[in-house]
mmCIF file of C-alpha atoms in Angstrom:
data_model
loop_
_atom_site.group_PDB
_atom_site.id
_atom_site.type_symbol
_atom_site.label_atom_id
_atom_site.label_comp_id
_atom_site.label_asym_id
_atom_site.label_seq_id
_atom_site.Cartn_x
_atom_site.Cartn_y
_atom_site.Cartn_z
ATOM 1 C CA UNK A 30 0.000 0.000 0.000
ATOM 2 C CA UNK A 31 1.570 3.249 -1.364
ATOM 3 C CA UNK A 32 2.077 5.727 1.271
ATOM 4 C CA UNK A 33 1.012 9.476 0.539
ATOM 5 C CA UNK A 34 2.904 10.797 -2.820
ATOM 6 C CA UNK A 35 3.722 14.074 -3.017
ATOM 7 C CA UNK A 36 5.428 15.510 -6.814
ATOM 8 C CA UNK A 37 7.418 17.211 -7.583
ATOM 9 C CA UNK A 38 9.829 17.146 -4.767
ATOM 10 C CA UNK A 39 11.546 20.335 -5.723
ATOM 11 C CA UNK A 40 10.250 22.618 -7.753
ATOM 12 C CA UNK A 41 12.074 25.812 -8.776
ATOM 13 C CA UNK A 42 10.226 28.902 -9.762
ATOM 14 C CA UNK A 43 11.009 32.337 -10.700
ATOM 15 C CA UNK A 44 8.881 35.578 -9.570
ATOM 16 C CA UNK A 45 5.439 36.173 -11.107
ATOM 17 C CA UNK A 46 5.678 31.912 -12.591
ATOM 18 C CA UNK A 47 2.591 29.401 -11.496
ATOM 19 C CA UNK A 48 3.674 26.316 -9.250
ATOM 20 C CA UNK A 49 1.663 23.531 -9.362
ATOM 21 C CA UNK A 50 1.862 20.606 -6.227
ATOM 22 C CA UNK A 51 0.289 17.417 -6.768
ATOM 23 C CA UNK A 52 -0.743 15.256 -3.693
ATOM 24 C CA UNK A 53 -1.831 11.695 -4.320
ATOM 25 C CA UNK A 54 -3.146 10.039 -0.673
ATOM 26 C CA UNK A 55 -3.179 6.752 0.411
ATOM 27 C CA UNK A 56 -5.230 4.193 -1.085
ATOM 28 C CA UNK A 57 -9.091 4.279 0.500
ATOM 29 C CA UNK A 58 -8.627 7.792 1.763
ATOM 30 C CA UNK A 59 -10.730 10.142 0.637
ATOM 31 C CA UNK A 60 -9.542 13.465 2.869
ATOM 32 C CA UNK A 61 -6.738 15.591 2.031
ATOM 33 C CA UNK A 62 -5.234 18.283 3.876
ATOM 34 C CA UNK A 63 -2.761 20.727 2.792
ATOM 35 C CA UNK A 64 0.049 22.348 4.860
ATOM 36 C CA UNK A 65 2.821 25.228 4.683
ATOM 37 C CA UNK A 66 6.090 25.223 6.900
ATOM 38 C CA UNK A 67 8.035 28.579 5.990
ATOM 39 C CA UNK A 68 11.440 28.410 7.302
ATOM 40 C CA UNK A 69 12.181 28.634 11.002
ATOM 41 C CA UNK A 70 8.297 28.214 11.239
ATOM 42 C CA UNK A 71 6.425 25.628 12.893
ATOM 43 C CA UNK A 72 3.671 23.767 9.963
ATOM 44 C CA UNK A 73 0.152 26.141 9.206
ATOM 45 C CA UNK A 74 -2.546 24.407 8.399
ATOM 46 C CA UNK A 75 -3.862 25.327 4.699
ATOM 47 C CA UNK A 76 -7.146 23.573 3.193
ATOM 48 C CA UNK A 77 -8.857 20.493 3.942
ATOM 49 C CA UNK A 78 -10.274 18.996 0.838
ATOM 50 C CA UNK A 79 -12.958 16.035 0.364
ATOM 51 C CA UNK A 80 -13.347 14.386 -3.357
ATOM 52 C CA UNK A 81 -14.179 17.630 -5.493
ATOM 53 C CA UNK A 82 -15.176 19.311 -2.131
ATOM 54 C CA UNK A 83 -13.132 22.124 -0.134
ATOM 55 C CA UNK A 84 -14.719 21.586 3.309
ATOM 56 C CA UNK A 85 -12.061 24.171 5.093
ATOM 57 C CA UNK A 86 -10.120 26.902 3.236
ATOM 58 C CA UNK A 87 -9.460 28.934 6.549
ATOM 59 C CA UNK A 88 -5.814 28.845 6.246
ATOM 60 C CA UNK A 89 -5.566 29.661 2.441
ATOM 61 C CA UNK A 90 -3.961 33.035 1.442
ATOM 62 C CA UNK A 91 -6.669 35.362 -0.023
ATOM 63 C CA UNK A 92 -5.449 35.738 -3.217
ATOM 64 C CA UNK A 93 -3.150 33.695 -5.674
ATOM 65 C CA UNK A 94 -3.624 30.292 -3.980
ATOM 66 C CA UNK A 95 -6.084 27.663 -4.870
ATOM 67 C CA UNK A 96 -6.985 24.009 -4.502
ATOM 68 C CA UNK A 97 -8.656 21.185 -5.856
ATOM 69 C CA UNK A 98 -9.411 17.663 -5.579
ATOM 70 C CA UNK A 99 -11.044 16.248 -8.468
ATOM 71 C CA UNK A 100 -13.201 13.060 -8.672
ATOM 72 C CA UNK A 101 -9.840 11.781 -10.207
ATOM 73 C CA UNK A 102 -6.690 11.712 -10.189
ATOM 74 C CA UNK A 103 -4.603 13.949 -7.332
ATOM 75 C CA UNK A 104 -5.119 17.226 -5.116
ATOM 76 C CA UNK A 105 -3.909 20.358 -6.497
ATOM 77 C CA UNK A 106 -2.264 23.099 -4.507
ATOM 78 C CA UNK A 107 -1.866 25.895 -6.875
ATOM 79 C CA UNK A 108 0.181 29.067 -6.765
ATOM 80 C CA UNK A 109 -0.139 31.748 -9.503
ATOM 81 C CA UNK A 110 2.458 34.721 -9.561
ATOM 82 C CA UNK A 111 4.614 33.163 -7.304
ATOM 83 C CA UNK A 112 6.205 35.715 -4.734
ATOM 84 C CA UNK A 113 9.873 34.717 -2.666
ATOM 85 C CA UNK A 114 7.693 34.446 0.754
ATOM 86 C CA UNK A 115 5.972 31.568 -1.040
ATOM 87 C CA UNK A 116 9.236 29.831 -0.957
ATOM 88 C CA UNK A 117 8.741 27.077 1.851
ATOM 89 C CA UNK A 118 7.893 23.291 2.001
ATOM 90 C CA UNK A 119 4.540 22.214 1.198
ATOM 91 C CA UNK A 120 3.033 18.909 3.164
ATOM 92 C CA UNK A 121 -0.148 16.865 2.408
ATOM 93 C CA UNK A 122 -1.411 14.708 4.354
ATOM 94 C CA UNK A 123 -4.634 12.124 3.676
ATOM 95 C CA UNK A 124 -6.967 10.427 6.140
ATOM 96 C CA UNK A 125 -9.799 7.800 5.905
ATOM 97 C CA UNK A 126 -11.870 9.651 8.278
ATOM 98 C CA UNK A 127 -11.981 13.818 8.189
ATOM 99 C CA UNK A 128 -10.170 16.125 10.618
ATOM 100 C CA UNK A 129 -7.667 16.220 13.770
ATOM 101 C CA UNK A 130 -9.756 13.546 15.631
ATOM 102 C CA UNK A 131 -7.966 10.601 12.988
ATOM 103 C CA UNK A 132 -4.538 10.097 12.267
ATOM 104 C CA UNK A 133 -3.045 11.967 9.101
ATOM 105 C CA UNK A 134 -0.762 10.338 6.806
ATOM 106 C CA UNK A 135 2.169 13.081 5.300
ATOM 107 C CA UNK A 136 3.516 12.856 1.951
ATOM 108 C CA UNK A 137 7.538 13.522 1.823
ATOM 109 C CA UNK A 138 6.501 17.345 0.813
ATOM 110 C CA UNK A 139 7.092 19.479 -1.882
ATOM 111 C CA UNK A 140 10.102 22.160 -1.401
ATOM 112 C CA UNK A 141 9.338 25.349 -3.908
ATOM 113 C CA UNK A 142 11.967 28.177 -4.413
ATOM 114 C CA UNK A 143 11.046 31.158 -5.991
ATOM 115 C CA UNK A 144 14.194 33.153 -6.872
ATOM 116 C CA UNK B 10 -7.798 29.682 19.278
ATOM 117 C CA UNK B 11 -5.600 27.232 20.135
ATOM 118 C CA UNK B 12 -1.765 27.698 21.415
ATOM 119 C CA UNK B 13 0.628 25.254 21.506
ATOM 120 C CA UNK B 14 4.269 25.328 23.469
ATOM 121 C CA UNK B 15 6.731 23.095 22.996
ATOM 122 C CA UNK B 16 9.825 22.639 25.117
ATOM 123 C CA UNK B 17 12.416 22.527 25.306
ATOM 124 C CA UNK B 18 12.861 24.418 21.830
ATOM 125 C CA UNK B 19 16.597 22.151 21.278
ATOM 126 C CA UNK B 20 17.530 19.250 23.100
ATOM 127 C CA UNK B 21 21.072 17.744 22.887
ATOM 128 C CA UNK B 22 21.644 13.920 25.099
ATOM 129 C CA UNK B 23 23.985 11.157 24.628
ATOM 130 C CA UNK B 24 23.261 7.797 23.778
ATOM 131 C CA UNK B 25 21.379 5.938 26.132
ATOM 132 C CA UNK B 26 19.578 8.974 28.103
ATOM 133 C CA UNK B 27 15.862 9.292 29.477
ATOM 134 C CA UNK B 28 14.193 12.452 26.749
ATOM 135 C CA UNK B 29 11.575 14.518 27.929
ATOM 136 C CA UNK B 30 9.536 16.507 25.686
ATOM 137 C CA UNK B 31 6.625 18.979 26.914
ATOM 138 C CA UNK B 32 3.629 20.265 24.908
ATOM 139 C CA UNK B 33 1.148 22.355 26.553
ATOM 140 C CA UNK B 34 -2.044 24.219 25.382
ATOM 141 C CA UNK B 35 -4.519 26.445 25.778
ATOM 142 C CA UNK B 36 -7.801 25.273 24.830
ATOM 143 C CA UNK B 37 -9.627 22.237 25.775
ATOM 144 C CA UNK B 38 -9.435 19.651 22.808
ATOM 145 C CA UNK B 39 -10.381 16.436 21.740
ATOM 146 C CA UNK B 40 -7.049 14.477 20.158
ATOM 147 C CA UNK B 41 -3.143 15.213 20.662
ATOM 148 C CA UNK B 42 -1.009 14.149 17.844
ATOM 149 C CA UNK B 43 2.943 13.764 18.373
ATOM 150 C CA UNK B 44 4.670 13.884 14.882
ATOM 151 C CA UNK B 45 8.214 12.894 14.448
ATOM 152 C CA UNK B 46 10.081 15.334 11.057
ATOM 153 C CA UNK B 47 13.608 14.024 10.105
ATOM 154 C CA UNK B 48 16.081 16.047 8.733
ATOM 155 C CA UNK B 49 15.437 15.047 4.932
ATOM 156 C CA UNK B 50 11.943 16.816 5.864
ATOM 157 C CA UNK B 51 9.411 13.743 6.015
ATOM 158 C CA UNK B 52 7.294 13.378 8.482
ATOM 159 C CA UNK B 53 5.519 10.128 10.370
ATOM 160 C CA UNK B 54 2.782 10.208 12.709
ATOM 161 C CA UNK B 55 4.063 8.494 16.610
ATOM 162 C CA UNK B 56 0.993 8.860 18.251
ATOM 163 C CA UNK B 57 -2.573 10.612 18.555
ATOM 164 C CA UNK B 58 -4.226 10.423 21.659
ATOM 165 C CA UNK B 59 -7.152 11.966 23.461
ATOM 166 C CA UNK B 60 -6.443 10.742 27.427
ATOM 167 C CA UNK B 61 -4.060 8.663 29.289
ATOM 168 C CA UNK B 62 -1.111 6.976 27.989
ATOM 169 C CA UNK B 63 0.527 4.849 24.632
ATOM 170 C CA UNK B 64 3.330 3.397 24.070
ATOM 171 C CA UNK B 65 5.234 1.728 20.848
ATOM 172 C CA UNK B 66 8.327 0.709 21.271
ATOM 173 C CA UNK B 67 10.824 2.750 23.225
ATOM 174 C CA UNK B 68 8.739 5.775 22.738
ATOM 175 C CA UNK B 69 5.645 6.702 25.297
ATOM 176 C CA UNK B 70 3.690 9.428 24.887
ATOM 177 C CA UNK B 71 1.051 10.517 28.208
ATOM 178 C CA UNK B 72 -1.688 13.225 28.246
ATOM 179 C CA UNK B 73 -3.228 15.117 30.829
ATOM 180 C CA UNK B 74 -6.578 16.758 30.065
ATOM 181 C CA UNK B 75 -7.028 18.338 33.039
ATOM 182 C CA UNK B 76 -4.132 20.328 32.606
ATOM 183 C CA UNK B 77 -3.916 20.650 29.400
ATOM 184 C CA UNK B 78 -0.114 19.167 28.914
ATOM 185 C CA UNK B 79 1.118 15.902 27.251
ATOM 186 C CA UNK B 80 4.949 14.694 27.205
ATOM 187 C CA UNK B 81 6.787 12.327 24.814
ATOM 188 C CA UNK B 82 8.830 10.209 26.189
ATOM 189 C CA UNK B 83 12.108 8.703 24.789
ATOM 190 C CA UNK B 84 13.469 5.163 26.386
ATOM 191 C CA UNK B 85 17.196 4.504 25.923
ATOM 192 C CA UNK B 86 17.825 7.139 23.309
ATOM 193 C CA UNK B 87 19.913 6.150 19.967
ATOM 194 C CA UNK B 88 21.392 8.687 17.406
ATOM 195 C CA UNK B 89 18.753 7.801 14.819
ATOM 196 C CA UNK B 90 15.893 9.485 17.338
ATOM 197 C CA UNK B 91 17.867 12.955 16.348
ATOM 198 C CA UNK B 92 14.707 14.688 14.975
ATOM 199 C CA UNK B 93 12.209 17.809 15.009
ATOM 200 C CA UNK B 94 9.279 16.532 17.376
ATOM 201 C CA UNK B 95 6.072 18.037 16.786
ATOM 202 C CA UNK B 96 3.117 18.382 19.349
ATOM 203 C CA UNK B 97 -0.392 19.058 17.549
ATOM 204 C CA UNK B 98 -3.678 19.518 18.852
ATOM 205 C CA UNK B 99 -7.479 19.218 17.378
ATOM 206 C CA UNK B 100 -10.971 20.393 18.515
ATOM 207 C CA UNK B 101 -12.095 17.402 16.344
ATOM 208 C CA UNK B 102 -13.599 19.177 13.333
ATOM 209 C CA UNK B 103 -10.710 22.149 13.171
ATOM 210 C CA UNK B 104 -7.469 22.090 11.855
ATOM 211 C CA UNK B 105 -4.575 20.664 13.757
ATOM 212 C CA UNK B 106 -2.478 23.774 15.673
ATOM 213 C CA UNK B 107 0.762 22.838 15.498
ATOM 214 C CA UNK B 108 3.593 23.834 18.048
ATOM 215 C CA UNK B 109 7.144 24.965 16.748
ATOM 216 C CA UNK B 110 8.440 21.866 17.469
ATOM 217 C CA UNK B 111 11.613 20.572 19.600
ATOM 218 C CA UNK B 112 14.728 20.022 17.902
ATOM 219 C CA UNK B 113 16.462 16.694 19.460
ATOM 220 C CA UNK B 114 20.031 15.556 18.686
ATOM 221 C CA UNK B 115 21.223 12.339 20.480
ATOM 222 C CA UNK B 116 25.043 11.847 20.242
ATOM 223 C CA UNK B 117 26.727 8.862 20.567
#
C-alpha cells in the first residue's frame, strides 16, 4: 500500500511563474489536507479537501492560492504569480476519516523556491 | 484559538539517556497528535491520543486533560531518534495547531 505521494519534490520557480503541487493520498482515503512550513516556522494548516469538495479553506492566502481535488486523479495546490515568501515546504497529508480527531498520513513534501 | 508550546525548543543527550519533551495548550481539545520530522523533511505520525497513555516501542507518549499538557517520552535514546518533534492539537472538526516543534540531537 503506497504511502502518501507528493510531486514534484523540488520545484524551482522564478517571480510572477505558477507552481503547481500534486498530492496523491493513500489508497481508500478520501480526505486531504494541505500544509505550509516557511522556514524557522512551525507547519500552518492550509485547506482540507474532500473528493471535489473544499470543506475548510481557513488557512488559504486570499489571493493567488487555490486548490482542488477532483473526482480523479490527485489534489492540487496551486500558486499563480509566485512571490519569494511563497518559498517554503509544502506537506499533504490524507486520512480515511476527516479532521484532527484521525490520524493523518504526510507525503515527503514538496520544497518550492522562488528566486 | 488554540496555542501550543513546545519545550524545550533544542535538546542535545547522549546515547542511552531518558528524553523529555513537553507540549502544553490552551484550549480544551479532543485528540493530541505527536509527529516525528527528520532532517530530509518527512514526516511520520508516533501517536494521537485523546487521554491517558501509549506506548510503541521505546517511545511513550502521556496526556493530561485536566491540565492541558502531554509529554513524549524517549526510552534509551539512539542517534537515529535525532529529529524535530512536533506536538499538535485538534478540537475534532478544526485544523490541527501545530507547536514549533523541539529540535532533538542524540550523540553517541
Amino acid at each position: 500500500n503506497a504511502g502518501v505521494m507528493q510531486n514534484p519534490r523540488h520545484l524551482v520557480r522564478r517571480r510572477g511563474q505558477e507552481a503547481r503541487l500534486r498530492c496523491s493520498p493513500m489508497k481508500g482515503h478520501s480526505h486531504v489536507y494541505w500544509y505550509r512550513q516557511l522556514p524557522e516556522e512551525g507547519l500552518k494548516f492550509m485547506v482540507y479537501l474532500q473528493k471535489e469538495n473544499i470543506i475548510d479553506e481557513s488557512g488559504m492566502p486570499k489571493e493567488r492560492f487555490s486548490a482542488e481535488f477532483p473526482k480523479e486523479g490527485p489534489s492540487i495546490l496551486r500558486i499563480q504569480q509566485v512571490v519569494r515568501g511563497d518559498s517554503a515546504a509544502y506537506f499533504c497529508a490524507s486520512s480515511p476519516l476527516g479532521y484532527g480527531t484521525d490520524t493523518q498520513y504526510f507525503g515527503p513534501g514538496t520544497r518550492l523556491t522562488v528566486l | 484559538k488554540n496555542e501550543v508550546e513546545q519545550s524545550p525548543q533544542n535538546l542535545t543527550a547522549q546515547e542511552g539517556e531518558f528524553i523529555t519533551i513537553n507540549c502544553s495548550y490552551s484550549v480544551g481539545i479532543s485528540a493530541l497528535h505527536w509527529l516525528q520530522q527528520h532532517p530530509g523533511g518527512g514526516i511520520v505520525s508516533l501517536f494521537m491520543l485523546s487521554s491517558g497513555k501509549k506506548k510503541h516501542g521505546r517511545l511513550i507518549a502521556t496526556i493530561n486533560i485536566q491540565e492541558k499538557h502531554s509529554s513524549l517520552h524517549i526510552t534509551a535514546s539512539h542517534p537515529r531518534d535525532s529529529a524535530v518533534y512536533i506536538c499538535a492539537v485538534s478540537l475534532g472538526n478544526t485544523p490541527l495547531v501545530f507547536g514549533k516543534g523541539t529540535r532533538l540531537s542524540v550523540i553517541a
